[in-house]
């Protein structure tokens, strides 16, 4: 098993991986059919997310008419998963994947709900609002990952897992999403995106403009460090829940599928461990692992596996 994992690691071109899709790095250790299913689902979700983020990155407000156009696009893409039009190869591939692997459609609806929120809002008023948004933006893709990892297979056919994939996926998904927004703080702010809730900003006497100033090079203030500490401590809670869920799955899964769950957690744990509340500058360069560092972490996890 270890030799097989090492061969897969050697086949991954880490330097060509963009936007840190840790889900796809971890899924690469599955059999080819499940890996391709993960790629198909992730590509669809990434396409919608990028479409909205790219528009919001433009330094101008989105008009009511444009919001309506974006909303109709998202709804149309999701509705296509049921109507299955023959003239769209991407949708056709996705619907075939959903049917073959029995992926619950509600996961895509949950994802779409958060994307629609993104269109209508510019950030989050409360931390609770952010966590609710994460249910679609992060927990939904993670639930697809858990679903595919936990499938049973017999005679070439796949059968859905007998567990609540959303419950299992939620802790690691929210842990990774909090890590994600800290890691990408600088690039998000420079792209007119803010994922830190207003009520937490106000708690530390901060304004959204203060975050933008820091992202563009102003000194990191004590209130900002305390803001990061609050999110860091929240991530710690979800990290502990993640470890318990993985431990519970160890009695159900084995081999490459259990390994993939450990791996995706460890890839985000690597970033989490880079967060230096007291001395960090929270720049893209400081918090983003290099391709070689990602590869080394995967090798480390593999060497300690089993």
PDB file of C-alpha atoms in Angstrom:
ATOM      1  CA  UNK A   1       0.000   0.000   0.000  1.00  0.00           C
ATOM      2  CA  UNK A   2       2.777   2.440   0.881  1.00  0.00           C
ATOM      3  CA  UNK A   3       4.530   1.758  -2.418  1.00  0.00           C
ATOM      4  CA  UNK A   4       1.296   2.440  -4.314  1.00  0.00           C
ATOM      5  CA  UNK A   5       0.828   5.716  -2.433  1.00  0.00           C
ATOM      6  CA  UNK A   6       4.399   6.759  -3.171  1.00  0.00           C
ATOM      7  CA  UNK A   7       3.914   6.064  -6.881  1.00  0.00           C
ATOM      8  CA  UNK A   8       0.808   8.253  -6.889  1.00  0.00           C
ATOM      9  CA  UNK A   9       2.695  11.060  -5.113  1.00  0.00           C
ATOM     10  CA  UNK A  10       5.421  10.899  -7.769  1.00  0.00           C
ATOM     11  CA  UNK A  11       2.770  11.210 -10.490  1.00  0.00           C
ATOM     12  CA  UNK A  12       1.298  14.465  -9.098  1.00  0.00           C
ATOM     13  CA  UNK A  13       2.619  17.670 -10.690  1.00  0.00           C
ATOM     14  CA  UNK A  14       2.341  19.816  -7.562  1.00  0.00           C
ATOM     15  CA  UNK A  15       3.811  22.840  -9.340  1.00  0.00           C
ATOM     16  CA  UNK A  16       0.866  22.861 -11.756  1.00  0.00           C
ATOM     17  CA  UNK A  17      -1.807  22.846  -9.052  1.00  0.00           C
ATOM     18  CA  UNK A  18      -3.601  26.181  -8.809  1.00  0.00           C
ATOM     19  CA  UNK A  19      -5.764  27.627  -6.028  1.00  0.00           C
ATOM     20  CA  UNK A  20      -4.750  24.848  -3.616  1.00  0.00           C
ATOM     21  CA  UNK A  21      -7.470  22.278  -4.397  1.00  0.00           C
ATOM     22  CA  UNK A  22      -6.554  20.019  -1.477  1.00  0.00           C
ATOM     23  CA  UNK A  23      -9.704  17.996  -2.147  1.00  0.00           C
ATOM     24  CA  UNK A  24      -8.293  16.884  -5.498  1.00  0.00           C
ATOM     25  CA  UNK A  25      -4.832  16.160  -4.095  1.00  0.00           C
ATOM     26  CA  UNK A  26      -6.427  13.854  -1.522  1.00  0.00           C
ATOM     27  CA  UNK A  27      -8.853  12.294  -4.011  1.00  0.00           C
ATOM     28  CA  UNK A  28      -5.952  11.427  -6.326  1.00  0.00           C
ATOM     29  CA  UNK A  29      -5.274   8.438  -4.071  1.00  0.00           C
ATOM     30  CA  UNK A  30      -8.651   6.852  -4.850  1.00  0.00           C
ATOM     31  CA  UNK A  31      -9.387   4.548  -7.751  1.00  0.00           C
ATOM     32  CA  UNK A  32      -9.594   6.384 -11.074  1.00  0.00           C
ATOM     33  CA  UNK A  33     -13.393   6.372 -11.337  1.00  0.00           C
ATOM     34  CA  UNK A  34     -13.935   8.024  -7.979  1.00  0.00           C
ATOM     35  CA  UNK A  35     -11.121  10.486  -8.617  1.00  0.00           C
ATOM     36  CA  UNK A  36     -12.666  11.539 -11.932  1.00  0.00           C
ATOM     37  CA  UNK A  37     -16.034  11.897 -10.188  1.00  0.00           C
ATOM     38  CA  UNK A  38     -14.468  14.242  -7.627  1.00  0.00           C
ATOM     39  CA  UNK A  39     -12.831  16.276 -10.412  1.00  0.00           C
ATOM     40  CA  UNK A  40     -16.139  16.575 -12.270  1.00  0.00           C
ATOM     41  CA  UNK A  41     -18.031  17.810  -9.197  1.00  0.00           C
ATOM     42  CA  UNK A  42     -15.264  20.141  -8.060  1.00  0.00           C
ATOM     43  CA  UNK A  43     -14.908  21.666 -11.533  1.00  0.00           C
ATOM     44  CA  UNK A  44     -18.620  22.510 -11.624  1.00  0.00           C
ATOM     45  CA  UNK A  45     -18.618  24.082  -8.156  1.00  0.00           C
ATOM     46  CA  UNK A  46     -15.360  25.925  -8.836  1.00  0.00           C
ATOM     47  CA  UNK A  47     -16.789  27.330 -12.064  1.00  0.00           C
ATOM     48  CA  UNK A  48     -19.773  28.874 -10.271  1.00  0.00           C
ATOM     49  CA  UNK A  49     -17.697  30.192  -7.363  1.00  0.00           C
ATOM     50  CA  UNK A  50     -15.072  31.736  -9.640  1.00  0.00           C
ATOM     51  CA  UNK A  51     -17.737  33.289 -11.849  1.00  0.00           C
ATOM     52  CA  UNK A  52     -19.133  35.196  -8.859  1.00  0.00           C
ATOM     53  CA  UNK A  53     -15.778  36.014  -7.238  1.00  0.00           C
ATOM     54  CA  UNK A  54     -14.311  37.300 -10.507  1.00  0.00           C
ATOM     55  CA  UNK A  55     -17.220  39.712 -10.880  1.00  0.00           C
ATOM     56  CA  UNK A  56     -16.988  40.867  -7.259  1.00  0.00           C
ATOM     57  CA  UNK A  57     -13.258  41.433  -7.687  1.00  0.00           C
ATOM     58  CA  UNK A  58     -14.043  44.307 -10.050  1.00  0.00           C
ATOM     59  CA  UNK A  59     -13.919  47.536  -8.096  1.00  0.00           C
ATOM     60  CA  UNK A  60     -17.516  48.538  -8.727  1.00  0.00           C
ATOM     61  CA  UNK A  61     -20.878  47.724  -7.159  1.00  0.00           C
ATOM     62  CA  UNK A  62     -23.067  45.044  -8.679  1.00  0.00           C
ATOM     63  CA  UNK A  63     -26.329  46.549  -9.913  1.00  0.00           C
ATOM     64  CA  UNK A  64     -29.718  45.028  -9.135  1.00  0.00           C
ATOM     65  CA  UNK A  65     -30.067  44.000 -12.771  1.00  0.00           C
ATOM     66  CA  UNK A  66     -26.684  42.278 -12.775  1.00  0.00           C
ATOM     67  CA  UNK A  67     -27.506  40.510  -9.517  1.00  0.00           C
ATOM     68  CA  UNK A  68     -30.652  39.186 -11.180  1.00  0.00           C
ATOM     69  CA  UNK A  69     -28.635  37.953 -14.181  1.00  0.00           C
ATOM     70  CA  UNK A  70     -26.089  36.200 -11.921  1.00  0.00           C
ATOM     71  CA  UNK A  71     -28.858  34.669  -9.797  1.00  0.00           C
ATOM     72  CA  UNK A  72     -30.628  33.329 -12.869  1.00  0.00           C
ATOM     73  CA  UNK A  73     -27.369  31.803 -14.103  1.00  0.00           C
ATOM     74  CA  UNK A  74     -26.744  29.954 -10.846  1.00  0.00           C
ATOM     75  CA  UNK A  75     -30.349  28.725 -10.653  1.00  0.00           C
ATOM     76  CA  UNK A  76     -30.198  27.614 -14.283  1.00  0.00           C
ATOM     77  CA  UNK A  77     -26.996  25.635 -13.741  1.00  0.00           C
ATOM     78  CA  UNK A  78     -28.517  23.836 -10.747  1.00  0.00           C
ATOM     79  CA  UNK A  79     -31.826  23.181 -12.532  1.00  0.00           C
ATOM     80  CA  UNK A  80     -29.860  21.575 -15.372  1.00  0.00           C
ATOM     81  CA  UNK A  81     -28.820  18.810 -12.977  1.00  0.00           C
ATOM     82  CA  UNK A  82     -32.431  17.641 -13.068  1.00  0.00           C
ATOM     83  CA  UNK A  83     -33.372  18.467 -16.676  1.00  0.00           C
ATOM     84  CA  UNK A  84     -30.053  17.077 -18.012  1.00  0.00           C
ATOM     85  CA  UNK A  85     -29.773  18.953 -21.346  1.00  0.00           C
ATOM     86  CA  UNK A  86     -27.909  17.063 -24.057  1.00  0.00           C
ATOM     87  CA  UNK A  87     -26.314  20.192 -25.512  1.00  0.00           C
ATOM     88  CA  UNK A  88     -23.984  20.897 -22.573  1.00  0.00           C
ATOM     89  CA  UNK A  89     -21.139  18.361 -22.262  1.00  0.00           C
ATOM     90  CA  UNK A  90     -20.109  19.565 -18.786  1.00  0.00           C
ATOM     91  CA  UNK A  91     -23.635  19.241 -17.359  1.00  0.00           C
ATOM     92  CA  UNK A  92     -24.081  15.876 -19.100  1.00  0.00           C
ATOM     93  CA  UNK A  93     -20.866  14.571 -17.527  1.00  0.00           C
ATOM     94  CA  UNK A  94     -21.883  15.898 -14.127  1.00  0.00           C
ATOM     95  CA  UNK A  95     -25.379  14.381 -14.178  1.00  0.00           C
ATOM     96  CA  UNK A  96     -23.966  11.027 -15.260  1.00  0.00           C
ATOM     97  CA  UNK A  97     -21.498  11.250 -12.373  1.00  0.00           C
ATOM     98  CA  UNK A  98     -24.267  12.113  -9.906  1.00  0.00           C
ATOM     99  CA  UNK A  99     -26.346   9.152 -11.075  1.00  0.00           C
ATOM    100  CA  UNK A 100     -23.484   6.657 -11.179  1.00  0.00           C
ATOM    101  CA  UNK A 101     -22.209   7.536  -7.714  1.00  0.00           C
ATOM    102  CA  UNK A 102     -25.599   8.339  -6.133  1.00  0.00           C
ATOM    103  CA  UNK A 103     -24.459  11.806  -5.042  1.00  0.00           C
ATOM    104  CA  UNK A 104     -27.319  13.588  -3.231  1.00  0.00           C
ATOM    105  CA  UNK A 105     -28.585  16.562  -5.226  1.00  0.00           C
ATOM    106  CA  UNK A 106     -29.184  18.477  -1.994  1.00  0.00           C
ATOM    107  CA  UNK A 107     -25.417  18.952  -1.718  1.00  0.00           C
ATOM    108  CA  UNK A 108     -25.478  20.986  -4.924  1.00  0.00           C
ATOM    109  CA  UNK A 109     -28.549  22.883  -3.751  1.00  0.00           C
ATOM    110  CA  UNK A 110     -26.767  23.696  -0.479  1.00  0.00           C
ATOM    111  CA  UNK A 111     -23.800  24.945  -2.452  1.00  0.00           C
ATOM    112  CA  UNK A 112     -25.995  27.056  -4.729  1.00  0.00           C
ATOM    113  CA  UNK A 113     -27.739  28.627  -1.724  1.00  0.00           C
ATOM    114  CA  UNK A 114     -24.435  30.029  -0.500  1.00  0.00           C
ATOM    115  CA  UNK A 115     -23.503  31.232  -3.978  1.00  0.00           C
ATOM    116  CA  UNK A 116     -26.813  33.102  -4.188  1.00  0.00           C
ATOM    117  CA  UNK A 117     -26.072  34.653  -0.797  1.00  0.00           C
ATOM    118  CA  UNK A 118     -22.711  35.743  -2.185  1.00  0.00           C
ATOM    119  CA  UNK A 119     -24.401  37.526  -5.071  1.00  0.00           C
ATOM    120  CA  UNK A 120     -26.772  39.460  -2.807  1.00  0.00           C
ATOM    121  CA  UNK A 121     -24.329  40.328  -0.021  1.00  0.00           C
ATOM    122  CA  UNK A 122     -20.936  41.917   0.319  1.00  0.00           C
ATOM    123  CA  UNK A 123     -19.577  40.054   3.324  1.00  0.00           C
ATOM    124  CA  UNK A 124     -21.202  38.882   6.564  1.00  0.00           C
ATOM    125  CA  UNK A 125     -22.929  40.826   9.307  1.00  0.00           C
ATOM    126  CA  UNK A 126     -22.330  38.145  11.951  1.00  0.00           C
ATOM    127  CA  UNK A 127     -20.122  35.156  12.581  1.00  0.00           C
ATOM    128  CA  UNK A 128     -23.233  32.966  12.598  1.00  0.00           C
ATOM    129  CA  UNK A 129     -24.034  34.222   9.113  1.00  0.00           C
ATOM    130  CA  UNK A 130     -20.536  33.237   7.984  1.00  0.00           C
ATOM    131  CA  UNK A 131     -20.890  29.729   9.464  1.00  0.00           C
ATOM    132  CA  UNK A 132     -24.241  29.324   7.711  1.00  0.00           C
ATOM    133  CA  UNK A 133     -22.628  30.421   4.444  1.00  0.00           C
ATOM    134  CA  UNK A 134     -19.848  27.880   4.989  1.00  0.00           C
ATOM    135  CA  UNK A 135     -22.485  25.123   5.088  1.00  0.00           C
ATOM    136  CA  UNK A 136     -22.865  25.555   1.341  1.00  0.00           C
ATOM    137  CA  UNK A 137     -19.558  27.040   0.263  1.00  0.00           C
ATOM    138  CA  UNK A 138     -17.349  24.525   2.093  1.00  0.00           C
ATOM    139  CA  UNK A 139     -19.406  21.776   3.746  1.00  0.00           C
ATOM    140  CA  UNK A 140     -21.215  20.896   0.503  1.00  0.00           C
ATOM    141  CA  UNK A 141     -18.040  20.189  -1.548  1.00  0.00           C
ATOM    142  CA  UNK A 142     -16.544  18.384   1.450  1.00  0.00           C
ATOM    143  CA  UNK A 143     -19.703  16.267   1.741  1.00  0.00           C
ATOM    144  CA  UNK A 144     -19.304  15.194  -1.884  1.00  0.00           C
ATOM    145  CA  UNK A 145     -15.737  14.172  -1.007  1.00  0.00           C
ATOM    146  CA  UNK A 146     -16.867  12.144   2.027  1.00  0.00           C
ATOM    147  CA  UNK A 147     -19.700  10.576   0.038  1.00  0.00           C
ATOM    148  CA  UNK A 148     -17.329   9.391  -2.696  1.00  0.00           C
ATOM    149  CA  UNK A 149     -14.773   8.148  -0.168  1.00  0.00           C
ATOM    150  CA  UNK A 150     -17.348   6.175   1.804  1.00  0.00           C
ATOM    151  CA  UNK A 151     -19.158   4.494  -1.089  1.00  0.00           C
ATOM    152  CA  UNK A 152     -19.293   0.727  -1.125  1.00  0.00           C
ATOM    153  CA  UNK A 153     -18.593  -1.050  -4.390  1.00  0.00           C
ATOM    154  CA  UNK A 154     -19.729  -4.448  -5.620  1.00  0.00           C
ATOM    155  CA  UNK A 155     -19.400  -5.903  -9.109  1.00  0.00           C
ATOM    156  CA  UNK A 156     -18.447  -2.509 -10.525  1.00  0.00           C
ATOM    157  CA  UNK A 157     -21.485  -0.746  -9.070  1.00  0.00           C
ATOM    158  CA  UNK A 158     -21.444   1.844  -6.319  1.00  0.00           C
ATOM    159  CA  UNK A 159     -23.785   2.055  -3.358  1.00  0.00           C
ATOM    160  CA  UNK A 160     -24.323   5.103  -1.121  1.00  0.00           C
ATOM    161  CA  UNK A 161     -22.767   5.100   2.355  1.00  0.00           C
ATOM    162  CA  UNK A 162     -24.927   4.392   5.382  1.00  0.00           C
ATOM    163  CA  UNK A 163     -23.994   7.565   7.233  1.00  0.00           C
ATOM    164  CA  UNK A 164     -24.758  11.269   7.335  1.00  0.00           C
ATOM    165  CA  UNK A 165     -22.031  12.621   5.062  1.00  0.00           C
ATOM    166  CA  UNK A 166     -22.843  16.242   5.921  1.00  0.00           C
ATOM    167  CA  UNK A 167     -22.391  15.590   9.644  1.00  0.00           C
ATOM    168  CA  UNK A 168     -19.118  13.786   9.005  1.00  0.00           C
ATOM    169  CA  UNK A 169     -17.791  16.440   6.610  1.00  0.00           C
ATOM    170  CA  UNK A 170     -18.853  19.545   8.548  1.00  0.00           C
ATOM    171  CA  UNK A 171     -16.035  19.853  11.155  1.00  0.00           C
ATOM    172  CA  UNK A 172     -13.156  19.458   8.706  1.00  0.00           C
ATOM    173  CA  UNK A 173     -14.916  21.625   6.121  1.00  0.00           C
ATOM    174  CA  UNK A 174     -15.395  24.531   8.528  1.00  0.00           C
ATOM    175  CA  UNK A 175     -11.917  24.068  10.034  1.00  0.00           C
ATOM    176  CA  UNK A 176     -10.417  24.226   6.550  1.00  0.00           C
ATOM    177  CA  UNK A 177     -12.595  27.175   5.536  1.00  0.00           C
ATOM    178  CA  UNK A 178     -11.496  29.261   8.509  1.00  0.00           C
ATOM    179  CA  UNK A 179      -7.888  28.366   7.707  1.00  0.00           C
ATOM    180  CA  UNK A 180      -8.626  29.251   4.088  1.00  0.00           C
ATOM    181  CA  UNK A 181      -9.876  32.783   4.837  1.00  0.00           C
ATOM    182  CA  UNK A 182      -6.874  33.506   7.064  1.00  0.00           C
ATOM    183  CA  UNK A 183      -4.473  32.079   4.480  1.00  0.00           C
ATOM    184  CA  UNK A 184      -6.057  34.083   1.655  1.00  0.00           C
ATOM    185  CA  UNK A 185      -6.665  37.251   3.688  1.00  0.00           C
ATOM    186  CA  UNK A 186      -4.320  39.408   1.627  1.00  0.00           C
ATOM    187  CA  UNK A 187      -5.333  38.254  -1.836  1.00  0.00           C
ATOM    188  CA  UNK A 188      -9.040  38.341  -0.910  1.00  0.00           C
ATOM    189  CA  UNK A 189      -8.852  41.888   0.405  1.00  0.00           C
ATOM    190  CA  UNK A 190      -6.951  42.975  -2.682  1.00  0.00           C
ATOM    191  CA  UNK A 191      -9.763  41.407  -4.753  1.00  0.00           C
ATOM    192  CA  UNK A 192     -12.518  43.281  -2.870  1.00  0.00           C
ATOM    193  CA  UNK A 193     -13.544  40.157  -0.934  1.00  0.00           C
ATOM    194  CA  UNK A 194     -13.998  40.133   2.855  1.00  0.00           C
ATOM    195  CA  UNK A 195     -14.902  36.980   4.787  1.00  0.00           C
ATOM    196  CA  UNK A 196     -14.480  38.371   8.316  1.00  0.00           C
ATOM    197  CA  UNK A 197     -17.822  39.095   9.990  1.00  0.00           C
ATOM    198  CA  UNK A 198     -18.722  42.680  10.865  1.00  0.00           C
ATOM    199  CA  UNK A 199     -19.762  41.855  14.433  1.00  0.00           C
ATOM    200  CA  UNK A 200     -16.309  40.395  15.133  1.00  0.00           C
ATOM    201  CA  UNK A 201     -14.631  43.385  13.490  1.00  0.00           C
ATOM    202  CA  UNK A 202     -16.676  45.714  15.680  1.00  0.00           C
ATOM    203  CA  UNK A 203     -15.764  43.689  18.765  1.00  0.00           C
ATOM    204  CA  UNK A 204     -12.134  44.700  18.211  1.00  0.00           C
ATOM    205  CA  UNK A 205     -12.834  48.234  16.998  1.00  0.00           C
ATOM    206  CA  UNK A 206     -12.035  47.458  13.367  1.00  0.00           C
ATOM    207  CA  UNK A 207     -13.574  48.601  10.113  1.00  0.00           C
ATOM    208  CA  UNK A 208     -13.421  46.719   6.778  1.00  0.00           C
ATOM    209  CA  UNK A 209     -11.151  49.508   5.522  1.00  0.00           C
ATOM    210  CA  UNK A 210      -8.624  48.615   8.258  1.00  0.00           C
ATOM    211  CA  UNK A 211      -8.326  45.091   6.868  1.00  0.00           C
ATOM    212  CA  UNK A 212      -7.862  46.428   3.374  1.00  0.00           C
ATOM    213  CA  UNK A 213      -5.107  48.786   4.558  1.00  0.00           C
ATOM    214  CA  UNK A 214      -3.224  45.908   6.213  1.00  0.00           C
ATOM    215  CA  UNK A 215      -3.590  43.794   3.075  1.00  0.00           C
ATOM    216  CA  UNK A 216      -1.970  46.588   1.082  1.00  0.00           C
ATOM    217  CA  UNK A 217       0.975  46.950   3.427  1.00  0.00           C
ATOM    218  CA  UNK A 218      -0.028  48.912   6.522  1.00  0.00           C
ATOM    219  CA  UNK A 219       1.406  47.612   9.833  1.00  0.00           C
ATOM    220  CA  UNK A 220      -0.511  44.761  11.442  1.00  0.00           C
ATOM    221  CA  UNK A 221      -2.367  46.229  14.418  1.00  0.00           C
ATOM    222  CA  UNK A 222      -3.046  44.621  17.800  1.00  0.00           C
ATOM    223  CA  UNK A 223      -6.837  44.627  17.195  1.00  0.00           C
ATOM    224  CA  UNK A 224      -6.276  42.737  13.932  1.00  0.00           C
ATOM    225  CA  UNK A 225      -4.145  40.142  15.716  1.00  0.00           C
ATOM    226  CA  UNK A 226      -6.941  39.662  18.258  1.00  0.00           C
ATOM    227  CA  UNK A 227      -9.404  39.248  15.389  1.00  0.00           C
ATOM    228  CA  UNK A 228      -7.215  36.500  13.924  1.00  0.00           C
ATOM    229  CA  UNK A 229      -6.910  34.918  17.373  1.00  0.00           C
ATOM    230  CA  UNK A 230     -10.698  34.637  17.647  1.00  0.00           C
ATOM    231  CA  UNK A 231     -10.933  32.860  14.295  1.00  0.00           C
ATOM    232  CA  UNK A 232      -7.885  30.741  15.152  1.00  0.00           C
ATOM    233  CA  UNK A 233      -9.515  29.588  18.409  1.00  0.00           C
ATOM    234  CA  UNK A 234     -12.712  28.779  16.530  1.00  0.00           C
ATOM    235  CA  UNK A 235     -10.686  26.726  14.068  1.00  0.00           C
ATOM    236  CA  UNK A 236      -9.142  24.866  17.016  1.00  0.00           C
ATOM    237  CA  UNK A 237     -12.607  23.751  18.140  1.00  0.00           C
ATOM    238  CA  UNK A 238     -13.471  22.457  14.690  1.00  0.00           C
ATOM    239  CA  UNK A 239     -10.069  20.782  14.426  1.00  0.00           C
ATOM    240  CA  UNK A 240     -10.797  18.712  17.530  1.00  0.00           C
ATOM    241  CA  UNK A 241     -14.200  17.740  16.112  1.00  0.00           C
ATOM    242  CA  UNK A 242     -12.485  16.778  12.849  1.00  0.00           C
ATOM    243  CA  UNK A 243     -10.119  14.397  14.591  1.00  0.00           C
ATOM    244  CA  UNK A 244     -13.052  12.714  16.334  1.00  0.00           C
ATOM    245  CA  UNK A 245     -14.913  12.241  13.048  1.00  0.00           C
ATOM    246  CA  UNK A 246     -11.835  10.756  11.376  1.00  0.00           C
ATOM    247  CA  UNK A 247     -11.380   8.411  14.329  1.00  0.00           C
ATOM    248  CA  UNK A 248     -15.015   7.311  14.015  1.00  0.00           C
ATOM    249  CA  UNK A 249     -14.494   6.586  10.325  1.00  0.00           C
ATOM    250  CA  UNK A 250     -11.450   4.432  11.025  1.00  0.00           C
ATOM    251  CA  UNK A 251     -13.849   1.645  11.981  1.00  0.00           C
ATOM    252  CA  UNK A 252     -15.655   1.975   8.642  1.00  0.00           C
ATOM    253  CA  UNK A 253     -12.999   2.914   6.096  1.00  0.00           C
ATOM    254  CA  UNK A 254      -9.544   1.576   5.439  1.00  0.00           C
ATOM    255  CA  UNK A 255      -6.739   1.843   2.930  1.00  0.00           C
ATOM    256  CA  UNK A 256      -6.538   4.687   0.481  1.00  0.00           C
ATOM    257  CA  UNK A 257      -9.931   6.153   1.409  1.00  0.00           C
ATOM    258  CA  UNK A 258      -9.142   6.608   5.076  1.00  0.00           C
ATOM    259  CA  UNK A 259      -5.701   7.860   4.052  1.00  0.00           C
ATOM    260  CA  UNK A 260      -7.292  10.545   1.862  1.00  0.00           C
ATOM    261  CA  UNK A 261      -9.294  11.891   4.808  1.00  0.00           C
ATOM    262  CA  UNK A 262      -6.184  12.071   6.969  1.00  0.00           C
ATOM    263  CA  UNK A 263      -4.345  13.762   4.113  1.00  0.00           C
ATOM    264  CA  UNK A 264      -6.830  16.536   3.435  1.00  0.00           C
ATOM    265  CA  UNK A 265      -6.886  17.355   7.142  1.00  0.00           C
ATOM    266  CA  UNK A 266      -3.083  17.395   7.291  1.00  0.00           C
ATOM    267  CA  UNK A 267      -2.774  19.702   4.274  1.00  0.00           C
ATOM    268  CA  UNK A 268      -4.928  22.298   6.028  1.00  0.00           C
ATOM    269  CA  UNK A 269      -3.227  21.592   9.342  1.00  0.00           C
ATOM    270  CA  UNK A 270       0.053  22.556   7.657  1.00  0.00           C
ATOM    271  CA  UNK A 271      -1.350  26.013   6.849  1.00  0.00           C
ATOM    272  CA  UNK A 272      -2.954  26.311  10.288  1.00  0.00           C
ATOM    273  CA  UNK A 273       0.436  25.717  11.902  1.00  0.00           C
ATOM    274  CA  UNK A 274       1.918  28.607   9.886  1.00  0.00           C
ATOM    275  CA  UNK A 275      -0.443  31.148  11.457  1.00  0.00           C
ATOM    276  CA  UNK A 276       1.629  33.275  13.836  1.00  0.00           C
ATOM    277  CA  UNK A 277      -0.798  35.475  15.728  1.00  0.00           C
ATOM    278  CA  UNK A 278       1.833  37.502  17.599  1.00  0.00           C
ATOM    279  CA  UNK A 279       4.453  38.024  14.901  1.00  0.00           C
ATOM    280  CA  UNK A 280       2.858  37.143  11.569  1.00  0.00           C
ATOM    281  CA  UNK A 281       2.323  39.568   8.693  1.00  0.00           C
ATOM    282  CA  UNK A 282      -0.530  37.476   7.203  1.00  0.00           C
ATOM    283  CA  UNK A 283       0.697  37.880   3.646  1.00  0.00           C
ATOM    284  CA  UNK A 284       0.055  35.500   0.791  1.00  0.00           C
ATOM    285  CA  UNK A 285       3.736  34.554   0.720  1.00  0.00           C
ATOM    286  CA  UNK A 286       3.898  33.876   4.460  1.00  0.00           C
ATOM    287  CA  UNK A 287       0.844  31.636   4.689  1.00  0.00           C
ATOM    288  CA  UNK A 288       0.753  29.781   1.368  1.00  0.00           C
ATOM    289  CA  UNK A 289       2.853  26.615   1.169  1.00  0.00           C
ATOM    290  CA  UNK A 290       4.995  26.183  -1.917  1.00  0.00           C
ATOM    291  CA  UNK A 291       4.375  23.231  -4.254  1.00  0.00           C
ATOM    292  CA  UNK A 292       7.446  21.539  -2.752  1.00  0.00           C
ATOM    293  CA  UNK A 293       6.129  22.060   0.784  1.00  0.00           C
ATOM    294  CA  UNK A 294       2.797  20.523  -0.234  1.00  0.00           C
ATOM    295  CA  UNK A 295       4.625  17.559  -1.736  1.00  0.00           C
ATOM    296  CA  UNK A 296       6.791  17.145   1.358  1.00  0.00           C
ATOM    297  CA  UNK A 297       3.696  17.165   3.587  1.00  0.00           C
ATOM    298  CA  UNK A 298       2.013  14.501   1.480  1.00  0.00           C
ATOM    299  CA  UNK A 299       5.179  12.387   1.677  1.00  0.00           C
ATOM    300  CA  UNK A 300       5.311  12.889   5.447  1.00  0.00           C
ATOM    301  CA  UNK A 301       1.710  11.778   5.904  1.00  0.00           C
ATOM    302  CA  UNK A 302       2.330   8.766   3.661  1.00  0.00           C
ATOM    303  CA  UNK A 303       5.486   7.754   5.519  1.00  0.00           C
ATOM    304  CA  UNK A 304       3.636   7.826   8.850  1.00  0.00           C
ATOM    305  CA  UNK A 305       0.624   5.975   7.478  1.00  0.00           C
ATOM    306  CA  UNK A 306      -0.224   2.455   8.570  1.00  0.00           C
TER     307      UNK A 306
END
